[in-house]
Amino acid sequence: MEKKVRVLVAKPGLDGHDRGALVIAQALRDEGMEVVYTGLRQTPAQIVNAAIQEDVDCIGLSCLSGAHNELFPEVVRLLRLEKADDILVVGGGVIPQEDIPFLESQGIARVFTPGTPSKECADFIRKHVKGKRMSFPEPPGKIAHIGIAVKSIDTALPFYTDKLGLSLLGREEVESEQVRIAFLGVGETRLELLEPLSDTSPIATFIAKRGEGIHHIAFDVDDIHARLARLKEDGVALINEEPKPGAHQAQVAFIHPKASGGVLYELCQYPVKNEEEQ
Ligand code: ZN
């Protein structure tokens, strides 16, 4: 599951108006974030403590009192002191345009002026939240399988079964990829022997270019949509931006080998963790 972005909306300083802060808090909730509001008149130290305790990804500072040039940088400074500067800090409120470059130079990632659409604030926060708490999916837990391109399964198979003693778990044809597959079990992982069904098969192209051998490595993931979205956002070249059906009723997508030093990686999400299907 994609983790929700957690935001602390905080009001440093002495002004007693929190309608704007409450509005932005609600708007970020509507954008699917978890929002904690500190209440009025918090000191920078109180805000930083609350942010660490609440384990937030972002602090949104709102200030109307005019003291933003002292208070906002102080929050950033204390975060650094607490080694919590992976928390993104953004600001808003009544901030004169000419103060914004100074605030940004002090580590405020963005200052939103009144009237900025809340969607724009939310998009900015989502995109810039640092660390791995945000929508960064859990790392792949294991290698689902290793795909090996062969000209003929019947020719290649005896090495695996007779010489290595691996058991043949099954065979399958994936029409859309023009490929026939034999599955061999190695603990939790499988080897997949991939034989082209026709010259138009990507496996046929691969063998023609590079000969038989390792074709791809597949990671077992449980959040393929979120992961693809994140990779795309990070500028990683993808062969498939959307998952497509693969063998074993899995949803699969390939990362472009130019993003990964020439290795073709597949993301593979299985429908249910059913022992027989693994
Ligand atoms: Zn595969």
PDB file of C-alpha atoms and ligand atoms in Angstrom:
ATOM      1  CA  MET A   1       0.000   0.000   0.000  1.00  0.00           C
ATOM      2  CA  GLU A   2       1.096   3.502  -0.718  1.00  0.00           C
ATOM      3  CA  LYS A   3       1.840   5.307   2.507  1.00  0.00           C
ATOM      4  CA  LYS A   4       0.032   8.547   3.129  1.00  0.00           C
ATOM      5  CA  VAL A   5       2.061  11.708   3.298  1.00  0.00           C
ATOM      6  CA  ARG A   6       1.973  13.103   6.843  1.00  0.00           C
ATOM      7  CA  VAL A   7       1.987  16.855   7.249  1.00  0.00           C
ATOM      8  CA  LEU A   8       2.247  19.004  10.349  1.00  0.00           C
ATOM      9  CA  VAL A   9       0.488  22.313   9.862  1.00  0.00           C
ATOM     10  CA  ALA A  10       1.986  24.735  12.343  1.00  0.00           C
ATOM     11  CA  LYS A  11       1.488  28.313  13.338  1.00  0.00           C
ATOM     12  CA  PRO A  12       4.606  29.841  14.775  1.00  0.00           C
ATOM     13  CA  GLY A  13       4.499  33.292  16.318  1.00  0.00           C
ATOM     14  CA  LEU A  14       2.039  35.440  18.061  1.00  0.00           C
ATOM     15  CA  ASP A  15      -0.793  36.098  15.686  1.00  0.00           C
ATOM     16  CA  GLY A  16      -4.100  34.658  16.712  1.00  0.00           C
ATOM     17  CA  HIS A  17      -5.657  33.814  13.386  1.00  0.00           C
ATOM     18  CA  ASP A  18      -5.709  30.235  12.301  1.00  0.00           C
ATOM     19  CA  ARG A  19      -8.504  30.173   9.767  1.00  0.00           C
ATOM     20  CA  GLY A  20      -6.014  30.045   6.880  1.00  0.00           C
ATOM     21  CA  ALA A  21      -4.076  27.233   8.538  1.00  0.00           C
ATOM     22  CA  LEU A  22      -7.268  25.265   9.154  1.00  0.00           C
ATOM     23  CA  VAL A  23      -8.312  25.721   5.544  1.00  0.00           C
ATOM     24  CA  ILE A  24      -5.012  24.412   4.213  1.00  0.00           C
ATOM     25  CA  ALA A  25      -5.082  21.532   6.726  1.00  0.00           C
ATOM     26  CA  GLN A  26      -8.480  20.464   5.445  1.00  0.00           C
ATOM     27  CA  ALA A  27      -7.426  20.920   1.814  1.00  0.00           C
ATOM     28  CA  LEU A  28      -4.418  18.644   2.316  1.00  0.00           C
ATOM     29  CA  ARG A  29      -6.654  16.056   4.000  1.00  0.00           C
ATOM     30  CA  ASP A  30      -8.913  16.225   0.985  1.00  0.00           C
ATOM     31  CA  GLU A  31      -5.808  15.488  -1.094  1.00  0.00           C
ATOM     32  CA  GLY A  32      -5.387  12.232   0.846  1.00  0.00           C
ATOM     33  CA  MET A  33      -2.750  13.380   3.326  1.00  0.00           C
ATOM     34  CA  GLU A  34      -2.698  12.868   7.062  1.00  0.00           C
ATOM     35  CA  VAL A  35      -2.587  16.269   8.686  1.00  0.00           C
ATOM     36  CA  VAL A  36      -1.722  17.190  12.249  1.00  0.00           C
ATOM     37  CA  TYR A  37      -2.408  20.731  13.383  1.00  0.00           C
ATOM     38  CA  THR A  38      -0.392  22.186  16.244  1.00  0.00           C
ATOM     39  CA  GLY A  39      -2.704  24.990  17.208  1.00  0.00           C
ATOM     40  CA  LEU A  40      -1.816  28.630  17.655  1.00  0.00           C
ATOM     41  CA  ARG A  41       1.299  30.373  18.902  1.00  0.00           C
ATOM     42  CA  GLN A  42       3.822  27.590  18.749  1.00  0.00           C
ATOM     43  CA  THR A  43       7.525  28.212  19.166  1.00  0.00           C
ATOM     44  CA  PRO A  44       9.869  26.782  16.550  1.00  0.00           C
ATOM     45  CA  ALA A  45      11.132  24.285  19.163  1.00  0.00           C
ATOM     46  CA  GLN A  46       7.593  23.083  19.904  1.00  0.00           C
ATOM     47  CA  ILE A  47       6.931  22.698  16.199  1.00  0.00           C
ATOM     48  CA  VAL A  48      10.091  20.689  15.605  1.00  0.00           C
ATOM     49  CA  ASN A  49       9.346  18.454  18.590  1.00  0.00           C
ATOM     50  CA  ALA A  50       5.822  17.835  17.384  1.00  0.00           C
ATOM     51  CA  ALA A  51       7.057  17.070  13.865  1.00  0.00           C
ATOM     52  CA  ILE A  52       9.501  14.467  15.143  1.00  0.00           C
ATOM     53  CA  GLN A  53       7.008  12.920  17.538  1.00  0.00           C
ATOM     54  CA  GLU A  54       4.329  12.746  14.897  1.00  0.00           C
ATOM     55  CA  ASP A  55       6.824  11.363  12.392  1.00  0.00           C
ATOM     56  CA  VAL A  56       5.684  13.718   9.657  1.00  0.00           C
ATOM     57  CA  ASP A  57       7.143  14.049   6.172  1.00  0.00           C
ATOM     58  CA  CYS A  58       6.478  17.757   5.858  1.00  0.00           C
ATOM     59  CA  ILE A  59       5.918  20.845   8.002  1.00  0.00           C
ATOM     60  CA  GLY A  60       3.652  23.537   6.621  1.00  0.00           C
ATOM     61  CA  LEU A  61       4.305  26.829   8.419  1.00  0.00           C
ATOM     62  CA  SER A  62       1.730  29.549   8.351  1.00  0.00           C
ATOM     63  CA  CYS A  63       2.529  32.988   9.612  1.00  0.00           C
ATOM     64  CA  LEU A  64       0.609  36.222   9.541  1.00  0.00           C
ATOM     65  CA  SER A  65       2.497  38.147  12.192  1.00  0.00           C
ATOM     66  CA  GLY A  66       5.320  39.321   9.959  1.00  0.00           C
ATOM     67  CA  ALA A  67       7.956  37.409  11.921  1.00  0.00           C
ATOM     68  CA  HIS A  68       8.387  34.749   9.239  1.00  0.00           C
ATOM     69  CA  ASN A  69      11.959  35.832   8.444  1.00  0.00           C
ATOM     70  CA  GLU A  70      13.019  34.798  11.949  1.00  0.00           C
ATOM     71  CA  LEU A  71      10.608  31.950  12.683  1.00  0.00           C
ATOM     72  CA  PHE A  72      10.759  29.901   9.478  1.00  0.00           C
ATOM     73  CA  PRO A  73      14.573  29.676   9.279  1.00  0.00           C
ATOM     74  CA  GLU A  74      14.651  28.856  12.988  1.00  0.00           C
ATOM     75  CA  VAL A  75      12.455  25.807  12.363  1.00  0.00           C
ATOM     76  CA  VAL A  76      14.840  24.624   9.634  1.00  0.00           C
ATOM     77  CA  ARG A  77      17.841  25.222  11.893  1.00  0.00           C
ATOM     78  CA  LEU A  78      16.347  23.193  14.739  1.00  0.00           C
ATOM     79  CA  LEU A  79      15.424  20.378  12.365  1.00  0.00           C
ATOM     80  CA  ARG A  80      19.053  20.186  11.264  1.00  0.00           C
ATOM     81  CA  LEU A  81      20.149  20.199  14.895  1.00  0.00           C
ATOM     82  CA  GLU A  82      17.837  17.254  15.589  1.00  0.00           C
ATOM     83  CA  LYS A  83      19.027  15.500  12.425  1.00  0.00           C
ATOM     84  CA  ALA A  84      15.478  15.614  11.166  1.00  0.00           C
ATOM     85  CA  ASP A  85      16.138  17.768   8.150  1.00  0.00           C
ATOM     86  CA  ASP A  86      14.770  15.111   5.845  1.00  0.00           C
ATOM     87  CA  ILE A  87      11.446  16.695   6.790  1.00  0.00           C
ATOM     88  CA  LEU A  88      10.324  19.064   4.047  1.00  0.00           C
ATOM     89  CA  VAL A  89       9.444  22.593   5.196  1.00  0.00           C
ATOM     90  CA  VAL A  90       7.047  24.798   3.259  1.00  0.00           C
ATOM     91  CA  GLY A  91       5.535  28.106   4.256  1.00  0.00           C
ATOM     92  CA  GLY A  92       2.526  30.252   3.624  1.00  0.00           C
ATOM     93  CA  GLY A  93       0.562  33.132   5.003  1.00  0.00           C
ATOM     94  CA  VAL A  94       1.076  36.814   4.492  1.00  0.00           C
ATOM     95  CA  ILE A  95       4.586  36.855   3.113  1.00  0.00           C
ATOM     96  CA  PRO A  96       5.804  39.770   1.008  1.00  0.00           C
ATOM     97  CA  GLN A  97       7.116  38.694  -2.372  1.00  0.00           C
ATOM     98  CA  GLU A  98      10.549  40.210  -1.644  1.00  0.00           C
ATOM     99  CA  ASP A  99      11.057  37.937   1.391  1.00  0.00           C
ATOM    100  CA  ILE A 100      10.589  34.730  -0.559  1.00  0.00           C
ATOM    101  CA  PRO A 101      14.126  34.416  -2.010  1.00  0.00           C
ATOM    102  CA  PHE A 102      15.577  34.854   1.475  1.00  0.00           C
ATOM    103  CA  LEU A 103      13.289  32.201   2.970  1.00  0.00           C
ATOM    104  CA  GLU A 104      14.062  29.764   0.184  1.00  0.00           C
ATOM    105  CA  SER A 105      17.775  30.349   0.699  1.00  0.00           C
ATOM    106  CA  GLN A 106      17.213  29.400   4.334  1.00  0.00           C
ATOM    107  CA  GLY A 107      15.832  25.975   3.478  1.00  0.00           C
ATOM    108  CA  ILE A 108      12.117  26.668   3.126  1.00  0.00           C
ATOM    109  CA  ALA A 109      11.395  24.552   0.075  1.00  0.00           C
ATOM    110  CA  ARG A 110       8.565  26.718  -1.186  1.00  0.00           C
ATOM    111  CA  VAL A 111       6.579  29.685   0.036  1.00  0.00           C
ATOM    112  CA  PHE A 112       2.975  29.625  -1.107  1.00  0.00           C
ATOM    113  CA  THR A 113       1.363  32.994  -1.463  1.00  0.00           C
ATOM    114  CA  PRO A 114      -2.334  33.498  -0.672  1.00  0.00           C
ATOM    115  CA  GLY A 115      -4.541  32.186  -3.430  1.00  0.00           C
ATOM    116  CA  THR A 116      -2.246  29.325  -4.465  1.00  0.00           C
ATOM    117  CA  PRO A 117      -4.606  26.452  -5.329  1.00  0.00           C
ATOM    118  CA  SER A 118      -4.411  23.762  -2.643  1.00  0.00           C
ATOM    119  CA  LYS A 119      -3.919  21.140  -5.339  1.00  0.00           C
ATOM    120  CA  GLU A 120      -0.717  22.903  -6.338  1.00  0.00           C
ATOM    121  CA  CYS A 121       0.501  22.886  -2.718  1.00  0.00           C
ATOM    122  CA  ALA A 122      -0.338  19.195  -2.356  1.00  0.00           C
ATOM    123  CA  ASP A 123       1.386  18.279  -5.618  1.00  0.00           C
ATOM    124  CA  PHE A 124       4.482  20.162  -4.580  1.00  0.00           C
ATOM    125  CA  ILE A 125       4.571  18.444  -1.183  1.00  0.00           C
ATOM    126  CA  ARG A 126       4.027  14.994  -2.687  1.00  0.00           C
ATOM    127  CA  LYS A 127       6.774  15.527  -5.194  1.00  0.00           C
ATOM    128  CA  HIS A 128       9.352  16.956  -2.821  1.00  0.00           C
ATOM    129  CA  VAL A 129       8.845  15.099   0.396  1.00  0.00           C
ATOM    130  CA  LYS A 130      12.240  13.691   1.121  1.00  0.00           C
ATOM    131  CA  GLY A 131      13.208  10.432   2.677  1.00  0.00           C
ATOM    132  CA  LYS A 132      11.479   7.201   2.040  1.00  0.00           C
ATOM    133  CA  ARG A 133       8.361   7.687   4.081  1.00  0.00           C
ATOM    134  CA  MET A 134       6.345   9.144   1.314  1.00  0.00           C
ATOM    135  CA  SER A 135       4.928   7.144  -1.496  1.00  0.00           C
ATOM    136  CA  PHE A 136       8.184   5.257  -1.714  1.00  0.00           C
ATOM    137  CA  PRO A 137       7.098   1.657  -1.890  1.00  0.00           C
ATOM    138  CA  GLU A 138       8.682  -1.059   0.208  1.00  0.00           C
ATOM    139  CA  PRO A 139      11.781  -2.459  -1.484  1.00  0.00           C
ATOM    140  CA  PRO A 140      11.183  -5.656  -3.441  1.00  0.00           C
ATOM    141  CA  GLY A 141      11.188  -8.542  -0.980  1.00  0.00           C
ATOM    142  CA  LYS A 142      12.666 -11.149  -3.256  1.00  0.00           C
ATOM    143  CA  ILE A 143      13.500 -12.126  -6.789  1.00  0.00           C
ATOM    144  CA  ALA A 144      10.391 -13.689  -8.279  1.00  0.00           C
ATOM    145  CA  HIS A 145      12.175 -15.277 -11.172  1.00  0.00           C
ATOM    146  CA  ILE A 146      15.065 -15.070 -13.573  1.00  0.00           C
ATOM    147  CA  GLY A 147      14.123 -15.276 -17.229  1.00  0.00           C
ATOM    148  CA  ILE A 148      16.518 -17.209 -19.437  1.00  0.00           C
ATOM    149  CA  ALA A 149      16.204 -17.022 -23.218  1.00  0.00           C
ATOM    150  CA  VAL A 150      16.589 -20.402 -24.915  1.00  0.00           C
ATOM    151  CA  LYS A 151      16.097 -21.486 -28.506  1.00  0.00           C
ATOM    152  CA  SER A 152      14.441 -24.691 -27.375  1.00  0.00           C
ATOM    153  CA  ILE A 153      13.080 -25.638 -23.956  1.00  0.00           C
ATOM    154  CA  ASP A 154      13.348 -29.311 -24.783  1.00  0.00           C
ATOM    155  CA  THR A 155      17.048 -28.948 -25.499  1.00  0.00           C
ATOM    156  CA  ALA A 156      17.813 -26.739 -22.491  1.00  0.00           C
ATOM    157  CA  LEU A 157      15.672 -28.448 -19.880  1.00  0.00           C
ATOM    158  CA  PRO A 158      17.672 -31.620 -19.143  1.00  0.00           C
ATOM    159  CA  PHE A 159      20.599 -29.591 -17.798  1.00  0.00           C
ATOM    160  CA  TYR A 160      18.307 -28.053 -15.166  1.00  0.00           C
ATOM    161  CA  THR A 161      16.325 -31.151 -14.258  1.00  0.00           C
ATOM    162  CA  ASP A 162      18.867 -33.962 -14.721  1.00  0.00           C
ATOM    163  CA  LYS A 163      22.145 -32.237 -13.912  1.00  0.00           C
ATOM    164  CA  LEU A 164      21.031 -29.691 -11.298  1.00  0.00           C
ATOM    165  CA  GLY A 165      18.108 -31.711  -9.996  1.00  0.00           C
ATOM    166  CA  LEU A 166      15.659 -28.812 -10.111  1.00  0.00           C
ATOM    167  CA  SER A 167      12.011 -29.659 -10.396  1.00  0.00           C
ATOM    168  CA  LEU A 168       9.923 -28.597 -13.341  1.00  0.00           C
ATOM    169  CA  LEU A 169       6.937 -26.745 -11.852  1.00  0.00           C
ATOM    170  CA  GLY A 170       4.987 -26.287 -15.048  1.00  0.00           C
ATOM    171  CA  ARG A 171       4.775 -24.855 -18.497  1.00  0.00           C
ATOM    172  CA  GLU A 172       2.791 -22.003 -19.909  1.00  0.00           C
ATOM    173  CA  GLU A 173       2.406 -20.130 -23.159  1.00  0.00           C
ATOM    174  CA  VAL A 174       1.959 -16.362 -23.148  1.00  0.00           C
ATOM    175  CA  GLU A 175       0.394 -15.632 -26.500  1.00  0.00           C
ATOM    176  CA  SER A 176       0.773 -11.848 -26.288  1.00  0.00           C
ATOM    177  CA  GLU A 177       4.548 -12.184 -25.897  1.00  0.00           C
ATOM    178  CA  GLN A 178       4.827 -15.088 -28.317  1.00  0.00           C
ATOM    179  CA  VAL A 179       6.679 -17.085 -25.728  1.00  0.00           C
ATOM    180  CA  ARG A 180       6.573 -20.558 -24.211  1.00  0.00           C
ATOM    181  CA  ILE A 181       7.785 -20.821 -20.621  1.00  0.00           C
ATOM    182  CA  ALA A 182       9.041 -23.653 -18.446  1.00  0.00           C
ATOM    183  CA  PHE A 183       9.168 -22.932 -14.701  1.00  0.00           C
ATOM    184  CA  LEU A 184      11.843 -24.438 -12.474  1.00  0.00           C
ATOM    185  CA  GLY A 185      11.777 -24.048  -8.713  1.00  0.00           C
ATOM    186  CA  VAL A 186      14.833 -22.847  -6.779  1.00  0.00           C
ATOM    187  CA  GLY A 187      13.642 -22.245  -3.232  1.00  0.00           C
ATOM    188  CA  GLU A 188      11.323 -19.236  -3.301  1.00  0.00           C
ATOM    189  CA  THR A 189      12.617 -18.189  -6.691  1.00  0.00           C
ATOM    190  CA  ARG A 190      12.012 -19.635 -10.113  1.00  0.00           C
ATOM    191  CA  LEU A 191      14.003 -19.933 -13.253  1.00  0.00           C
ATOM    192  CA  GLU A 192      11.922 -19.347 -16.336  1.00  0.00           C
ATOM    193  CA  LEU A 193      13.153 -20.811 -19.581  1.00  0.00           C
ATOM    194  CA  LEU A 194      11.748 -18.623 -22.351  1.00  0.00           C
ATOM    195  CA  GLU A 195      11.417 -20.046 -25.826  1.00  0.00           C
ATOM    196  CA  PRO A 196      10.168 -17.885 -28.692  1.00  0.00           C
ATOM    197  CA  LEU A 197       6.988 -19.064 -30.401  1.00  0.00           C
ATOM    198  CA  SER A 198       7.722 -17.022 -33.515  1.00  0.00           C
ATOM    199  CA  ASP A 199      10.243 -14.655 -35.043  1.00  0.00           C
ATOM    200  CA  THR A 200       8.199 -11.697 -33.821  1.00  0.00           C
ATOM    201  CA  SER A 201       8.706 -12.707 -30.193  1.00  0.00           C
ATOM    202  CA  PRO A 202      10.895 -10.334 -28.138  1.00  0.00           C
ATOM    203  CA  ILE A 203      12.784 -13.447 -27.081  1.00  0.00           C
ATOM    204  CA  ALA A 204      13.591 -14.248 -30.733  1.00  0.00           C
ATOM    205  CA  THR A 205      14.895 -10.700 -31.161  1.00  0.00           C
ATOM    206  CA  PHE A 206      16.971 -11.020 -28.011  1.00  0.00           C
ATOM    207  CA  ILE A 207      18.538 -14.321 -29.082  1.00  0.00           C
ATOM    208  CA  ALA A 208      19.282 -12.969 -32.557  1.00  0.00           C
ATOM    209  CA  LYS A 209      21.083  -9.972 -31.036  1.00  0.00           C
ATOM    210  CA  ARG A 210      22.776 -11.408 -27.992  1.00  0.00           C
ATOM    211  CA  GLY A 211      22.467 -15.153 -28.129  1.00  0.00           C
ATOM    212  CA  GLU A 212      20.902 -17.407 -25.531  1.00  0.00           C
ATOM    213  CA  GLY A 213      21.342 -16.493 -21.878  1.00  0.00           C
ATOM    214  CA  ILE A 214      19.910 -14.423 -19.044  1.00  0.00           C
ATOM    215  CA  HIS A 215      17.125 -12.262 -20.420  1.00  0.00           C
ATOM    216  CA  HIS A 216      15.685 -10.539 -17.364  1.00  0.00           C
ATOM    217  CA  ILE A 217      15.408 -10.520 -13.583  1.00  0.00           C
ATOM    218  CA  ALA A 218      11.972 -10.122 -12.023  1.00  0.00           C
ATOM    219  CA  PHE A 219      11.337  -8.536  -8.635  1.00  0.00           C
ATOM    220  CA  ASP A 220       8.365  -9.622  -6.597  1.00  0.00           C
ATOM    221  CA  VAL A 221       6.489  -6.444  -5.635  1.00  0.00           C
ATOM    222  CA  ASP A 222       3.106  -5.858  -4.045  1.00  0.00           C
ATOM    223  CA  ASP A 223       2.403  -2.328  -5.183  1.00  0.00           C
ATOM    224  CA  ILE A 224       3.165  -2.287  -8.869  1.00  0.00           C
ATOM    225  CA  HIS A 225       1.010   0.756  -9.686  1.00  0.00           C
ATOM    226  CA  ALA A 226       2.527   2.941  -6.982  1.00  0.00           C
ATOM    227  CA  ARG A 227       5.999   1.767  -7.861  1.00  0.00           C
ATOM    228  CA  LEU A 228       5.598   2.490 -11.570  1.00  0.00           C
ATOM    229  CA  ALA A 229       4.184   5.921 -10.770  1.00  0.00           C
ATOM    230  CA  ARG A 230       7.131   6.662  -8.536  1.00  0.00           C
ATOM    231  CA  LEU A 231       9.698   5.439 -11.070  1.00  0.00           C
ATOM    232  CA  LYS A 232       8.052   7.504 -13.752  1.00  0.00           C
ATOM    233  CA  GLU A 233       8.081  10.564 -11.531  1.00  0.00           C
ATOM    234  CA  ASP A 234      11.769   9.972 -10.842  1.00  0.00           C
ATOM    235  CA  GLY A 235      12.464   9.975 -14.566  1.00  0.00           C
ATOM    236  CA  VAL A 236      13.332   6.281 -14.821  1.00  0.00           C
ATOM    237  CA  ALA A 237      12.772   4.993 -18.350  1.00  0.00           C
ATOM    238  CA  LEU A 238      10.058   2.347 -18.437  1.00  0.00           C
ATOM    239  CA  ILE A 239       9.114  -0.086 -21.162  1.00  0.00           C
ATOM    240  CA  ASN A 240       5.645  -0.429 -19.612  1.00  0.00           C
ATOM    241  CA  GLU A 241       4.153   2.526 -17.794  1.00  0.00           C
ATOM    242  CA  GLU A 242       1.120   0.419 -16.930  1.00  0.00           C
ATOM    243  CA  PRO A 243       1.179  -3.202 -15.766  1.00  0.00           C
ATOM    244  CA  LYS A 244       0.200  -5.885 -18.280  1.00  0.00           C
ATOM    245  CA  PRO A 245      -0.799  -9.506 -17.739  1.00  0.00           C
ATOM    246  CA  GLY A 246       2.071 -11.992 -17.467  1.00  0.00           C
ATOM    247  CA  ALA A 247       2.442 -15.665 -16.641  1.00  0.00           C
ATOM    248  CA  HIS A 248       0.842 -17.004 -13.430  1.00  0.00           C
ATOM    249  CA  GLN A 249      -1.826 -14.286 -13.625  1.00  0.00           C
ATOM    250  CA  ALA A 250       0.751 -11.799 -12.492  1.00  0.00           C
ATOM    251  CA  GLN A 251       0.724  -8.125 -13.357  1.00  0.00           C
ATOM    252  CA  VAL A 252       4.064  -7.272 -14.859  1.00  0.00           C
ATOM    253  CA  ALA A 253       5.976  -4.271 -16.199  1.00  0.00           C
ATOM    254  CA  PHE A 254       9.506  -3.857 -17.456  1.00  0.00           C
ATOM    255  CA  ILE A 255      12.004  -1.141 -16.623  1.00  0.00           C
ATOM    256  CA  HIS A 256      14.021  -0.029 -19.624  1.00  0.00           C
ATOM    257  CA  PRO A 257      17.552  -1.478 -19.531  1.00  0.00           C
ATOM    258  CA  LYS A 258      18.987   1.941 -20.379  1.00  0.00           C
ATOM    259  CA  ALA A 259      17.910   2.993 -16.864  1.00  0.00           C
ATOM    260  CA  SER A 260      19.709   0.101 -15.207  1.00  0.00           C
ATOM    261  CA  GLY A 261      23.036  -0.407 -16.885  1.00  0.00           C
ATOM    262  CA  GLY A 262      21.836  -2.850 -19.502  1.00  0.00           C
ATOM    263  CA  VAL A 263      19.941  -5.224 -17.209  1.00  0.00           C
ATOM    264  CA  LEU A 264      16.304  -5.819 -18.055  1.00  0.00           C
ATOM    265  CA  TYR A 265      14.302  -5.767 -14.817  1.00  0.00           C
ATOM    266  CA  GLU A 266      10.711  -6.803 -14.505  1.00  0.00           C
ATOM    267  CA  LEU A 267       8.304  -5.868 -11.725  1.00  0.00           C
ATOM    268  CA  CYS A 268       5.949  -8.692 -10.970  1.00  0.00           C
ATOM    269  CA  GLN A 269       2.885  -8.614  -8.745  1.00  0.00           C
ATOM    270  CA  TYR A 270       1.037 -11.834  -8.064  1.00  0.00           C
ATOM    271  CA  PRO A 271      -2.691 -11.784  -7.329  1.00  0.00           C
ATOM    272  CA  VAL A 272      -2.719 -13.844  -4.132  1.00  0.00           C
ATOM    273  CA  LYS A 273       0.225 -15.342  -2.326  1.00  0.00           C
ATOM    274  CA  ASN A 274      -0.946 -18.827  -3.006  1.00  0.00           C
ATOM    275  CA  GLU A 275       1.621 -21.536  -2.268  1.00  0.00           C
ATOM    276  CA  GLU A 276       0.744 -23.608  -5.295  1.00  0.00           C
ATOM    277  CA  GLU A 277       1.102 -20.643  -7.582  1.00  0.00           C
ATOM    278  CA  GLN A 278       4.458 -19.627  -6.228  1.00  0.00           C
TER     279      GLN A 278
HETATM  280 ZN    ZN B   1       9.464 -12.577 -16.325  1.00  0.00          ZN
END
